Amino acid sequence: SGCPVTCGGSVGDKSAAVRFRTIAQYPLGDGQKCDGKIKDLRPCNLDPCPQALDCRWGLWSAYSACSSTCGGGEKSRSRIIEQVSQNG
């Protein structure tokens, strides 16, 4: 089978390529049974996975001027994303 992971692979069942054998001829008479494993695990994509980066907000900006001179209004402020989340 193909490799089930794109990085961080190992020899374990969940992160290795798996190959199976089938017995084409069972022993007859005094013949010997097949020797060896039926299942073969091959490590794959062993390179470490990239480090996960969390999203990180920047600082708040200063408040804007009031949207109205009387009767209630709003002030607003904003902030930017300094780091977009990656690899997670």
PDB file of C-alpha atoms in Angstrom:
ATOM      1  CA  SER A   1       0.000   0.000   0.000  1.00  0.00           C
ATOM      2  CA  GLY A   2       1.039   3.625  -0.293  1.00  0.00           C
ATOM      3  CA  CYS A   3       2.358   5.590   2.624  1.00  0.00           C
ATOM      4  CA  PRO A   4      -0.519   6.717   4.897  1.00  0.00           C
ATOM      5  CA  VAL A   5       1.352   9.830   6.145  1.00  0.00           C
ATOM      6  CA  THR A   6       3.031  12.751   4.377  1.00  0.00           C
ATOM      7  CA  CYS A   7       5.601  13.352   7.134  1.00  0.00           C
ATOM      8  CA  GLY A   8       6.666  11.965  10.511  1.00  0.00           C
ATOM      9  CA  GLY A   9       6.466   8.341   9.385  1.00  0.00           C
ATOM     10  CA  SER A  10       7.843   5.390  11.331  1.00  0.00           C
ATOM     11  CA  VAL A  11       7.761   1.605  11.371  1.00  0.00           C
ATOM     12  CA  GLY A  12       4.430   1.360  13.224  1.00  0.00           C
ATOM     13  CA  ASP A  13       1.281   0.072  11.500  1.00  0.00           C
ATOM     14  CA  LYS A  14      -0.315   3.522  11.281  1.00  0.00           C
ATOM     15  CA  SER A  15       2.600   5.315   9.595  1.00  0.00           C
ATOM     16  CA  ALA A  16       4.319   2.724   7.412  1.00  0.00           C
ATOM     17  CA  ALA A  17       3.664   1.310   3.978  1.00  0.00           C
ATOM     18  CA  VAL A  18       2.236  -2.197   4.324  1.00  0.00           C
ATOM     19  CA  ARG A  19       2.749  -5.121   1.975  1.00  0.00           C
ATOM     20  CA  PHE A  20       0.996  -8.496   2.218  1.00  0.00           C
ATOM     21  CA  ARG A  21       1.875 -11.882   0.767  1.00  0.00           C
ATOM     22  CA  THR A  22      -0.600 -14.529  -0.203  1.00  0.00           C
ATOM     23  CA  ILE A  23       0.159 -18.213  -0.213  1.00  0.00           C
ATOM     24  CA  ALA A  24      -0.033 -19.412  -3.805  1.00  0.00           C
ATOM     25  CA  GLN A  25       0.425 -23.112  -2.981  1.00  0.00           C
ATOM     26  CA  TYR A  26      -0.203 -24.751   0.373  1.00  0.00           C
ATOM     27  CA  PRO A  27       2.001 -27.781   1.180  1.00  0.00           C
ATOM     28  CA  LEU A  28       0.914 -31.113  -0.209  1.00  0.00           C
ATOM     29  CA  GLY A  29       1.926 -34.483   1.156  1.00  0.00           C
ATOM     30  CA  ASP A  30       5.189 -34.106   3.083  1.00  0.00           C
ATOM     31  CA  GLY A  31       5.812 -30.601   1.660  1.00  0.00           C
ATOM     32  CA  GLN A  32       7.046 -27.763   3.863  1.00  0.00           C
ATOM     33  CA  LYS A  33       4.777 -24.912   4.863  1.00  0.00           C
ATOM     34  CA  CYS A  34       5.691 -21.416   3.723  1.00  0.00           C
ATOM     35  CA  ASP A  35       8.317 -19.670   5.839  1.00  0.00           C
ATOM     36  CA  GLY A  36       8.430 -15.947   6.613  1.00  0.00           C
ATOM     37  CA  LYS A  37       6.027 -13.158   7.388  1.00  0.00           C
ATOM     38  CA  ILE A  38       2.795 -12.564   5.526  1.00  0.00           C
ATOM     39  CA  LYS A  39       2.792  -8.852   6.455  1.00  0.00           C
ATOM     40  CA  ASP A  40       5.735  -6.521   5.757  1.00  0.00           C
ATOM     41  CA  LEU A  41       5.985  -2.960   7.123  1.00  0.00           C
ATOM     42  CA  ARG A  42       8.239  -0.449   5.374  1.00  0.00           C
ATOM     43  CA  PRO A  43       8.990   2.936   6.979  1.00  0.00           C
ATOM     44  CA  CYS A  44       8.028   5.837   4.715  1.00  0.00           C
ATOM     45  CA  ASN A  45       8.067   9.646   4.679  1.00  0.00           C
ATOM     46  CA  LEU A  46      10.397   9.787   7.662  1.00  0.00           C
ATOM     47  CA  ASP A  47      11.080  13.523   7.413  1.00  0.00           C
ATOM     48  CA  PRO A  48       9.728  15.359  10.471  1.00  0.00           C
ATOM     49  CA  CYS A  49       6.503  17.291  10.035  1.00  0.00           C
ATOM     50  CA  PRO A  50       6.797  21.096   9.942  1.00  0.00           C
ATOM     51  CA  GLN A  51       6.207  22.821  13.249  1.00  0.00           C
ATOM     52  CA  ALA A  52       2.625  23.939  13.799  1.00  0.00           C
ATOM     53  CA  LEU A  53       2.216  27.708  14.090  1.00  0.00           C
ATOM     54  CA  ASP A  54      -0.751  29.172  15.954  1.00  0.00           C
ATOM     55  CA  CYS A  55      -2.619  32.255  14.802  1.00  0.00           C
ATOM     56  CA  ARG A  56      -1.345  35.391  16.533  1.00  0.00           C
ATOM     57  CA  TRP A  57      -3.115  38.747  16.709  1.00  0.00           C
ATOM     58  CA  GLY A  58      -1.314  42.094  16.605  1.00  0.00           C
ATOM     59  CA  LEU A  59      -1.930  44.946  19.011  1.00  0.00           C
ATOM     60  CA  TRP A  60      -5.120  46.975  18.927  1.00  0.00           C
ATOM     61  CA  SER A  61      -4.980  50.267  17.047  1.00  0.00           C
ATOM     62  CA  ALA A  62      -5.959  53.536  18.706  1.00  0.00           C
ATOM     63  CA  TYR A  63      -9.681  54.319  18.826  1.00  0.00           C
ATOM     64  CA  SER A  64     -11.062  56.283  15.900  1.00  0.00           C
ATOM     65  CA  ALA A  65     -12.830  59.608  16.309  1.00  0.00           C
ATOM     66  CA  CYS A  66     -16.454  59.420  17.405  1.00  0.00           C
ATOM     67  CA  SER A  67     -18.876  58.873  14.530  1.00  0.00           C
ATOM     68  CA  SER A  68     -21.269  61.539  15.836  1.00  0.00           C
ATOM     69  CA  THR A  69     -20.883  64.898  17.543  1.00  0.00           C
ATOM     70  CA  CYS A  70     -24.024  64.413  19.632  1.00  0.00           C
ATOM     71  CA  GLY A  71     -26.763  61.894  20.376  1.00  0.00           C
ATOM     72  CA  GLY A  72     -24.505  58.874  20.712  1.00  0.00           C
ATOM     73  CA  GLY A  73     -22.006  57.504  18.283  1.00  0.00           C
ATOM     74  CA  GLU A  74     -19.352  54.878  17.966  1.00  0.00           C
ATOM     75  CA  LYS A  75     -15.628  54.642  18.101  1.00  0.00           C
ATOM     76  CA  SER A  76     -13.846  51.719  16.532  1.00  0.00           C
ATOM     77  CA  ARG A  77     -10.447  50.119  16.564  1.00  0.00           C
ATOM     78  CA  SER A  78      -8.893  47.180  14.797  1.00  0.00           C
ATOM     79  CA  ARG A  79      -6.000  44.808  14.845  1.00  0.00           C
ATOM     80  CA  ILE A  80      -4.279  42.676  12.259  1.00  0.00           C
ATOM     81  CA  ILE A  81      -3.288  39.035  12.217  1.00  0.00           C
ATOM     82  CA  GLU A  82       0.487  38.939  12.634  1.00  0.00           C
ATOM     83  CA  GLN A  83       0.795  35.173  12.134  1.00  0.00           C
ATOM     84  CA  VAL A  84      -1.639  33.020  10.171  1.00  0.00           C
ATOM     85  CA  SER A  85      -1.970  29.493  11.581  1.00  0.00           C
ATOM     86  CA  GLN A  86       0.006  26.895   9.609  1.00  0.00           C
ATOM     87  CA  ASN A  87       0.683  23.167   9.631  1.00  0.00           C
ATOM     88  CA  GLY A  88      -1.929  22.352  12.211  1.00  0.00           C
TER      89      GLY A  88
END
